mmCIF file of C-alpha atoms in Angstrom:
data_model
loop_
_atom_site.group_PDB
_atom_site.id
_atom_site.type_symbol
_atom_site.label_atom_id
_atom_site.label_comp_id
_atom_site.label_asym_id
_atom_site.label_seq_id
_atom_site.Cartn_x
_atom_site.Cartn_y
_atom_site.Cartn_z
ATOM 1 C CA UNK A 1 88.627 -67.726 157.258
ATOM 2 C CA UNK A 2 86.076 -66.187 155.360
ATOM 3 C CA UNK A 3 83.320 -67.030 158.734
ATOM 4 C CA UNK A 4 84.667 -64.638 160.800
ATOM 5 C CA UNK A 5 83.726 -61.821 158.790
ATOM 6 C CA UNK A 6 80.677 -62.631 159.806
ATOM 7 C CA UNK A 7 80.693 -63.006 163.570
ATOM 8 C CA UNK A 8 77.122 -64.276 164.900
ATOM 9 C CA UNK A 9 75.897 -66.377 161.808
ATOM 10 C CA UNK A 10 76.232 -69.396 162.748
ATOM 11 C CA UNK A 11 75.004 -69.232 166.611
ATOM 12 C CA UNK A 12 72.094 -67.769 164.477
ATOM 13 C CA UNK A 13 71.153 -70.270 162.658
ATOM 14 C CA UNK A 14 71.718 -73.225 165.204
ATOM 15 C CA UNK A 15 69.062 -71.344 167.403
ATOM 16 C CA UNK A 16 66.587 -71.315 164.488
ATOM 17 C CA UNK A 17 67.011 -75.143 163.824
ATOM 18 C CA UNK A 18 67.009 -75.688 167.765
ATOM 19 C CA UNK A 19 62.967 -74.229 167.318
ATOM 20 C CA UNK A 20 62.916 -77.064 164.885
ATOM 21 C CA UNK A 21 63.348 -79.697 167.524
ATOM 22 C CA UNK A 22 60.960 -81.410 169.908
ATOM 23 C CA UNK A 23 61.673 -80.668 173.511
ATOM 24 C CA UNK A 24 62.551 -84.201 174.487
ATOM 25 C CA UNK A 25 65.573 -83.935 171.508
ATOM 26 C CA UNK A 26 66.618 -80.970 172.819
ATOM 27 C CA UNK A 27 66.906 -82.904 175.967
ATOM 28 C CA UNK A 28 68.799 -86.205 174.665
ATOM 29 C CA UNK A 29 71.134 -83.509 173.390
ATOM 30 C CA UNK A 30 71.564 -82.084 177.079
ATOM 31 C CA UNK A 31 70.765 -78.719 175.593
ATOM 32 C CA UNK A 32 69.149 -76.794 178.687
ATOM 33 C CA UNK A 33 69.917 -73.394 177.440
ATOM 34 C CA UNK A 34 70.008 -72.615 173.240
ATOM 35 C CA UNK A 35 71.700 -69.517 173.385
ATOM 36 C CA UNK A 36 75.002 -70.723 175.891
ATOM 37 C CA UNK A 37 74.309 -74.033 173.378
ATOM 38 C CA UNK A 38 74.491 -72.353 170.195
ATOM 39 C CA UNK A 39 77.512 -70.174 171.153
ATOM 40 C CA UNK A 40 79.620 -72.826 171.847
ATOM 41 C CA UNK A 41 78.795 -74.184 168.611
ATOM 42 C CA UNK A 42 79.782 -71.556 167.045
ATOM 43 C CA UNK A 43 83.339 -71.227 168.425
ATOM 44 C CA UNK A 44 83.596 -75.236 167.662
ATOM 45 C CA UNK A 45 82.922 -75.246 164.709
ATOM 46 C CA UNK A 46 85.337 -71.942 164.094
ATOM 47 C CA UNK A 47 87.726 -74.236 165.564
ATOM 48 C CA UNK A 48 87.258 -77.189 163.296
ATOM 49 C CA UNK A 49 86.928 -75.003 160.438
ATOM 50 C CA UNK A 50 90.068 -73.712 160.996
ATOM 51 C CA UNK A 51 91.664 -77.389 161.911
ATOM 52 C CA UNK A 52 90.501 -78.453 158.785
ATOM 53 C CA UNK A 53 92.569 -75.922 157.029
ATOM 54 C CA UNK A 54 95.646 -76.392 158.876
ATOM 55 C CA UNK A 55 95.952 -79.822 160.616
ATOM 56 C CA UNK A 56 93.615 -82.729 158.347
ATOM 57 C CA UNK A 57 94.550 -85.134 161.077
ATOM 58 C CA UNK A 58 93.385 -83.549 164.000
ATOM 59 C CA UNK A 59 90.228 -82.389 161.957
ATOM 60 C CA UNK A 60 89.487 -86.073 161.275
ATOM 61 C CA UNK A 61 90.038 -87.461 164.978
ATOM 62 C CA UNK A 62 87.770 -84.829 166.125
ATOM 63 C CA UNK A 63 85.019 -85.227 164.266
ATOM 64 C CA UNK A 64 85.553 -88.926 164.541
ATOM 65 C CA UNK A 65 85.764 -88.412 168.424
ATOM 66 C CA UNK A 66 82.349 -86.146 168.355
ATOM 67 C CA UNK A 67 80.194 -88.890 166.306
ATOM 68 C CA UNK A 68 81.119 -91.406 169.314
ATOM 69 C CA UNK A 69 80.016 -88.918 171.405
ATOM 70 C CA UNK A 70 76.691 -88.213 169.508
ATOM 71 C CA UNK A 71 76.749 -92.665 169.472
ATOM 72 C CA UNK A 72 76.882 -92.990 173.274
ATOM 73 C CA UNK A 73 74.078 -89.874 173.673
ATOM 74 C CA UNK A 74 71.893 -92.767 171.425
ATOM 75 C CA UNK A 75 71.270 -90.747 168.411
ATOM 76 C CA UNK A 76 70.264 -92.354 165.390
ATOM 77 C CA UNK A 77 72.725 -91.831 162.424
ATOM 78 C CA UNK A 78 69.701 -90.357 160.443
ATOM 79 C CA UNK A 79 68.740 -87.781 163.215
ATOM 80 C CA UNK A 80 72.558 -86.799 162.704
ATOM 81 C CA UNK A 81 72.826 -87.030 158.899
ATOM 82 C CA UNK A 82 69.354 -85.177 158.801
ATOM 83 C CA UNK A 83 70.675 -81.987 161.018
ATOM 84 C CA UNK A 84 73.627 -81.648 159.086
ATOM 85 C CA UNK A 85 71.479 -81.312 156.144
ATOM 86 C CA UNK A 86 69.039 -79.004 157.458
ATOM 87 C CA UNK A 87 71.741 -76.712 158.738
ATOM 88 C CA UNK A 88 73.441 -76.924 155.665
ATOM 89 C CA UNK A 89 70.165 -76.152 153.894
ATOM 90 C CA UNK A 90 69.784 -73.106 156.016
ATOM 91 C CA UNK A 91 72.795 -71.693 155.764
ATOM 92 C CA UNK A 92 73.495 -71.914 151.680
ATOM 93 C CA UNK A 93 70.033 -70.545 151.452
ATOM 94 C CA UNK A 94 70.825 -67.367 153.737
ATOM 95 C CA UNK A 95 74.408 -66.945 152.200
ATOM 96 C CA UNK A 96 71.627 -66.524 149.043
ATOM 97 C CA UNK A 97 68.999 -64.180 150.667
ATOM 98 C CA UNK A 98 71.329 -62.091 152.072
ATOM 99 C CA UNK A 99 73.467 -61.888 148.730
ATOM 100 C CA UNK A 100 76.369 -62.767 151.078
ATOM 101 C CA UNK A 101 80.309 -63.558 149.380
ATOM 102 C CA UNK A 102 80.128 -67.057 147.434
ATOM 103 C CA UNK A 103 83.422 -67.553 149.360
ATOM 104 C CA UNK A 104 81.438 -68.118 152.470
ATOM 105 C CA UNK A 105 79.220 -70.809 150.478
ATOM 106 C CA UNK A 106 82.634 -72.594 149.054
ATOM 107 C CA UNK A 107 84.411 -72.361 152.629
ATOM 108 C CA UNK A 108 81.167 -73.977 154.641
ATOM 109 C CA UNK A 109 80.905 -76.726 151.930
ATOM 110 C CA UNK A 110 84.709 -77.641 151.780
ATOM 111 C CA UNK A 111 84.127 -78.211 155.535
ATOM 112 C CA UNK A 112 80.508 -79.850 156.251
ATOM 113 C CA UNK A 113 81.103 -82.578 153.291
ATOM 114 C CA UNK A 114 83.416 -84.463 155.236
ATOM 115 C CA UNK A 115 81.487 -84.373 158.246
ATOM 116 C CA UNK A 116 78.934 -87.207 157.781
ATOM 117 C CA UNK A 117 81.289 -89.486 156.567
ATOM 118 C CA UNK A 118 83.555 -89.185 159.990
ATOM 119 C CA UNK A 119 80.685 -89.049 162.307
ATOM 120 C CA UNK A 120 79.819 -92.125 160.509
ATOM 121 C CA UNK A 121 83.379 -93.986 161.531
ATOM 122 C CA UNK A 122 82.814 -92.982 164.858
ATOM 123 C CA UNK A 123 79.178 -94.828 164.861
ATOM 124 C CA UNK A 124 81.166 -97.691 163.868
ATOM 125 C CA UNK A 125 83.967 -97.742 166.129
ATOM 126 C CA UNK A 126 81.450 -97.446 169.124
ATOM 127 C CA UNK A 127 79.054 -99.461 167.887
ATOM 128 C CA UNK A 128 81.068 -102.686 167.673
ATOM 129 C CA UNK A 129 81.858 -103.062 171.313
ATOM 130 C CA UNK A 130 78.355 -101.924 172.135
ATOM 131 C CA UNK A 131 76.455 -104.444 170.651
ATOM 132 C CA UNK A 132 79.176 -107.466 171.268
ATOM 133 C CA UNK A 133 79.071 -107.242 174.626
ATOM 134 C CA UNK A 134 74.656 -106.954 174.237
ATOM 135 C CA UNK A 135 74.822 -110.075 171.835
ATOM 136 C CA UNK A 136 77.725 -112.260 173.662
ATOM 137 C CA UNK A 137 75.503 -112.195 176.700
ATOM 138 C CA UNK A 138 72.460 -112.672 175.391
ATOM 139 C CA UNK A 139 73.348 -116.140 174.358
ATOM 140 C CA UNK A 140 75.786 -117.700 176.012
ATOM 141 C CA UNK A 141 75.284 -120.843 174.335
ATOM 142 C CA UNK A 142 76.240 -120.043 171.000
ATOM 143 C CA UNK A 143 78.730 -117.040 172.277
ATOM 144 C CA UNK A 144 81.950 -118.452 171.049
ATOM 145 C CA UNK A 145 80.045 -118.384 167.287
ATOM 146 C CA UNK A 146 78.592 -114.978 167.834
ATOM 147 C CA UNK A 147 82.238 -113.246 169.026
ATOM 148 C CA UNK A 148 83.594 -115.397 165.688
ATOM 149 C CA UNK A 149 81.742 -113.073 163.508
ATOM 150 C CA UNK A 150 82.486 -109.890 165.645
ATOM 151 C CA UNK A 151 85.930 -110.745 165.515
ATOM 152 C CA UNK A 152 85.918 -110.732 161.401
ATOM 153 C CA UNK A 153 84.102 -107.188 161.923
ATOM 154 C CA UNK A 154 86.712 -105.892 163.884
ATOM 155 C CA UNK A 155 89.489 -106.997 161.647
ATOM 156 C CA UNK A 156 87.728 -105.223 159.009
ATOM 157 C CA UNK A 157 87.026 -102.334 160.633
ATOM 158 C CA UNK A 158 91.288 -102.219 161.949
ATOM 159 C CA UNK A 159 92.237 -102.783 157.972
ATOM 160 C CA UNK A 160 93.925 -106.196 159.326
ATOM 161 C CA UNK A 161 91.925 -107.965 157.083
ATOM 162 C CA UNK A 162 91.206 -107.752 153.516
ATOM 163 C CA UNK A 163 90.110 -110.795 151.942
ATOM 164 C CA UNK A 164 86.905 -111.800 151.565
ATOM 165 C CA UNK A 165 85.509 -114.977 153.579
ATOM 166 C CA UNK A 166 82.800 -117.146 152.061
ATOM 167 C CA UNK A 167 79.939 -118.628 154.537
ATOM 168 C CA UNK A 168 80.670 -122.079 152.767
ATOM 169 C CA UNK A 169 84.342 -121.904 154.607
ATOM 170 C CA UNK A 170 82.655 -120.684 157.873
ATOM 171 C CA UNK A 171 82.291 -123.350 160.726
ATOM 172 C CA UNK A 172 79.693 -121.601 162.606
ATOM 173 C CA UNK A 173 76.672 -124.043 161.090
ATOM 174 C CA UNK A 174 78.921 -126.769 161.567
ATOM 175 C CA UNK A 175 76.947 -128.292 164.810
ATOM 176 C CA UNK A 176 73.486 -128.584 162.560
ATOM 177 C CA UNK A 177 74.917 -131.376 161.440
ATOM 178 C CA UNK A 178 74.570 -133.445 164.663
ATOM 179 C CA UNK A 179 71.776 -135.768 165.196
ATOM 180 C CA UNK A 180 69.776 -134.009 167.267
ATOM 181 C CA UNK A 181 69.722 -130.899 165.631
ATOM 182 C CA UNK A 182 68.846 -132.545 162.035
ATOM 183 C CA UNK A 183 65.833 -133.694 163.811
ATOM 184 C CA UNK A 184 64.877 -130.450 165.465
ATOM 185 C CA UNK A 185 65.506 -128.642 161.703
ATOM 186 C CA UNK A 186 62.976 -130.727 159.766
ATOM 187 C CA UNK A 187 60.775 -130.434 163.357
ATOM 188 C CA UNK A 188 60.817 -126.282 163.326
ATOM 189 C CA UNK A 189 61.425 -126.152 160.062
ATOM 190 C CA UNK A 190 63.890 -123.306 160.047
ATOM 191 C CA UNK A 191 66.897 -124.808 158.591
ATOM 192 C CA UNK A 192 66.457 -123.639 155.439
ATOM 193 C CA UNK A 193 66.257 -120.310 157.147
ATOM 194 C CA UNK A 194 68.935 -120.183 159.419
ATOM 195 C CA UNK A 195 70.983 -121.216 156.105
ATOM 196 C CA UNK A 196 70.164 -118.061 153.971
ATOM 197 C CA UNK A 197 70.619 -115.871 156.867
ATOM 198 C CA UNK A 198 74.593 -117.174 157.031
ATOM 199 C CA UNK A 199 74.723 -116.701 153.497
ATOM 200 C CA UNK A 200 73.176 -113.317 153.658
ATOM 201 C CA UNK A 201 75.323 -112.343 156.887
ATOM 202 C CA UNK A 202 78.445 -113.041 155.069
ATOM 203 C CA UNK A 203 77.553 -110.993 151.848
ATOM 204 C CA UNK A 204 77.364 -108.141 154.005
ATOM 205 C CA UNK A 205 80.252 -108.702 156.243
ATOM 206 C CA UNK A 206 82.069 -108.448 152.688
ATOM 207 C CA UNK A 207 79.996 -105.773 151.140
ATOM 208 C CA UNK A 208 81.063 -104.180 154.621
ATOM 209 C CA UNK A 209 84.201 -104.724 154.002
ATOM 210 C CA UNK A 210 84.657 -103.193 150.474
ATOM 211 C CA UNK A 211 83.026 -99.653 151.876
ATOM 212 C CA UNK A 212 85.610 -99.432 154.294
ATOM 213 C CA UNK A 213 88.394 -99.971 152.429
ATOM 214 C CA UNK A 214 87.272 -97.465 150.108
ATOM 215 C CA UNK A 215 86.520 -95.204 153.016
ATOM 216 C CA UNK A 216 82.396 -94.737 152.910
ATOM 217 C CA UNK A 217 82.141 -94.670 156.226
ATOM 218 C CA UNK A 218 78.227 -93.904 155.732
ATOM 219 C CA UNK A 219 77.196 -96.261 153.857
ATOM 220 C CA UNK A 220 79.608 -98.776 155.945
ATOM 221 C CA UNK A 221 77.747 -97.714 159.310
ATOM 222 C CA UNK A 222 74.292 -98.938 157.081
ATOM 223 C CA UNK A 223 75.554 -102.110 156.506
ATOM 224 C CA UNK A 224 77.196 -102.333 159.827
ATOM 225 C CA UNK A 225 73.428 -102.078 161.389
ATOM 226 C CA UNK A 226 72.249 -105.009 158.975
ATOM 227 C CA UNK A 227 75.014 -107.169 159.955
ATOM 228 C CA UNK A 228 73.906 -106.588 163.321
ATOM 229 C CA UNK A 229 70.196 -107.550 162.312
ATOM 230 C CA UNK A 230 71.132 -110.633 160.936
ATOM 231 C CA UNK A 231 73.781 -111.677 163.401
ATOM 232 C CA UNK A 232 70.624 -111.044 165.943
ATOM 233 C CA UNK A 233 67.904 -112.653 163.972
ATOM 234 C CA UNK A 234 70.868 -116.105 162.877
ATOM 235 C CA UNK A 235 71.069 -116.859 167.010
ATOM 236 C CA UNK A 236 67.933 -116.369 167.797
ATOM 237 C CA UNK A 237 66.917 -119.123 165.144
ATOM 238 C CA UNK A 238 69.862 -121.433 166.970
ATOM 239 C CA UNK A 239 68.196 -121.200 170.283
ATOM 240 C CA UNK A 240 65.332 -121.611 169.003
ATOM 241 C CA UNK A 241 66.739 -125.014 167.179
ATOM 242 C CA UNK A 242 68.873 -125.818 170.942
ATOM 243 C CA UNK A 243 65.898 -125.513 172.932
ATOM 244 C CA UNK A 244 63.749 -127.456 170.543
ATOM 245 C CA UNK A 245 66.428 -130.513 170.456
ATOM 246 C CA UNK A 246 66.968 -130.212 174.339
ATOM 247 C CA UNK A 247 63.407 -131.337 174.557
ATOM 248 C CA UNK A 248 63.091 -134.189 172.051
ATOM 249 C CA UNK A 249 61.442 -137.221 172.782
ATOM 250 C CA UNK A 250 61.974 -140.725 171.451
ATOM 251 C CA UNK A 251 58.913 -140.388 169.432
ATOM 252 C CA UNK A 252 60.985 -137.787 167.693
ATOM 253 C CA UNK A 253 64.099 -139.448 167.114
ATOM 254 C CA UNK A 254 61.963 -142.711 165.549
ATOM 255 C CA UNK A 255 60.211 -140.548 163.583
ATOM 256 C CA UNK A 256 62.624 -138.853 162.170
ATOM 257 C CA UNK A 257 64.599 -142.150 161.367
ATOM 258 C CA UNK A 258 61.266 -143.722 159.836
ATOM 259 C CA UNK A 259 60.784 -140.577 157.558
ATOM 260 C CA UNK A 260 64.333 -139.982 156.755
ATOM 261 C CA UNK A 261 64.451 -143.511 155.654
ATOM 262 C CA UNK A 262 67.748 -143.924 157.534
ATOM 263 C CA UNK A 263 69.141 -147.398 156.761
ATOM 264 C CA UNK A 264 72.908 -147.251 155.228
ATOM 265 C CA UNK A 265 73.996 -145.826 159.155
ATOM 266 C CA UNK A 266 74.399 -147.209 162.522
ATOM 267 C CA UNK A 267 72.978 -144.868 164.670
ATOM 268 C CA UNK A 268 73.911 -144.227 168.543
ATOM 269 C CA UNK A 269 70.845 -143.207 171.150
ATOM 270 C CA UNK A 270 72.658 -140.964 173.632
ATOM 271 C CA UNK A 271 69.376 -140.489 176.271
ATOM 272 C CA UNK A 272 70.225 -138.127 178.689
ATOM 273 C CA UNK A 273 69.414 -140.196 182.579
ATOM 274 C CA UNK A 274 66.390 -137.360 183.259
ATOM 275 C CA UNK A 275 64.751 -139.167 180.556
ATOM 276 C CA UNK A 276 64.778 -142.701 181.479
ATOM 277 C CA UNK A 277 61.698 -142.518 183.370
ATOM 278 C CA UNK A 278 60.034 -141.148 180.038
ATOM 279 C CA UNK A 279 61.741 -144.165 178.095
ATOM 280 C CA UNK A 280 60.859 -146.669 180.187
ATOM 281 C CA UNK A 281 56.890 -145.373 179.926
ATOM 282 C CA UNK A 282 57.244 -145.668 175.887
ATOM 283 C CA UNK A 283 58.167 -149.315 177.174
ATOM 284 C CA UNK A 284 55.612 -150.137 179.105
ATOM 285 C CA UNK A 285 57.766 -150.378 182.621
ATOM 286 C CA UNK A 286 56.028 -148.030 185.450
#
């Protein structure tokens, strides 16, 4: 390996980016001391430089393993995209200055490209059980619909599944079409919403799905975090729409029979016993 002609560079050059970084980064990092930090560094990456030469499959599952490490430390995928660049930056440009073998530039390159990709995958792998079990308990009401979607991640993200699945074959909007929650729809108004947002969640879940089987673990890990948006933002809008139609009163219900112009139906008045007080008021019996 051309690097260790050139013992020293890289603890160098990870002690001039550490100058770079805030003191509270430094500390997320667990980086007390820059110099014991930056020579360990150097002899891991001189020992995935050389796995990547002679073992591609160990190279990969540690790489893989060390972007679920930098996941669980809570580092943003940009912070981590953004230091690779930097010390990329820093060391093609003193390869340059210091009219160093072009070799060295070819060797470092060959290496750090497949980095953010595989730090990437091991975003996603970490990420998925992360934010199912924040989600699934979050709403337990609609948790059987939320670990639905998670499940069609996962099988993505394991290559067990490869076709695509349309939100108009998804059952997860399936209860809207009770009663009480076509009344609480036109009430909030938010059906129309909480429509587009399937639509849209399944678009990515697919778009998802093509970057991974094409291995862009990057630009999967993007999409991943949009999913995640609008799996977040599609049950908060169906509490919002439970809630509403847990609390409906009879005025609502003839209202929205008046306005709907419901006549071609026989409709059934399930009123929950709490309420019978409250019906027998809109009766005139005390």
């Amino acid at each position: 390996m051309v690097i260790e002609e050139f013992p020293g560079l890289i603890e160098k050059l990870c002690k001039e980016y550490l100058n770079t970084l805030s003191p509270f980064v430094r500390e997320k990092l667990n980086i007390i001391e820059a110099e014991h930090f930056c020579r360990e560094v150097d002899r891991y990456y001189k020992e995935l430089l050389n796995l990547s030469v002679n073992s591609p499959q160990e190279f990969k599952e540690s790489v893989v393993e060390l972007g679920r490490e930098l996941y669980r430390k809570s580092l943003t995928i940009a912070f981590v995209v953004d230091a690779i660049n930097s010390l990329t930056h820093r060391i093609l440009q003193y390869i340059h200055t210091e009219k160093l073998p072009f070799e060295l530039s070819e060797e470092f390159l060959k290496f750090i490209n497949k980095f953010p990709n595989l730090i990437a995958y091991g975003f996603i792998l970490e990420s998925i059980p992360d934010r199912e079990k924040a989600l699934s308990t979050s709403s337990k009401s609609w948790g059987n619909e939320i670990s639905k979607h998670l499940k069609i991640l996962k099988e993505f993200i394991g290559k067990r599944k490869t076709d695509s699945l349309d939100s108009t074959h998804c059952l997860t909007l399936e209860p809207l079409e009770r009663l009480d929650f076509r009344i609480s729809c036109k009430k909030l108004d938010i059906c129309e919403k909480i429509n587009k947002t399937h639509e849209l969640l399944h678009v990515y879940i697919n778009l998802l799905k093509d970057y991974l089987s094409h291995g862009k673990f990057l630009a999967g890990y993007l999409v991943l975090e949009d999913v995640f948006f609008l799996i977040e933002r599609l049950y908060e809008n169906l509490l919002s729409l439970e809630s509403t139609s847990a609390a409906l009163t009879f005025d609502d219900v003839v209202k929205f029979i008046v306005e709907e112009k419901i006549e071609d139906c026989f409709s059934i008045l399930v009123i929950n016993p709490i309420d019978l007080a409250f019906v027998n008021k809109v009766y005139g019996f005390e």
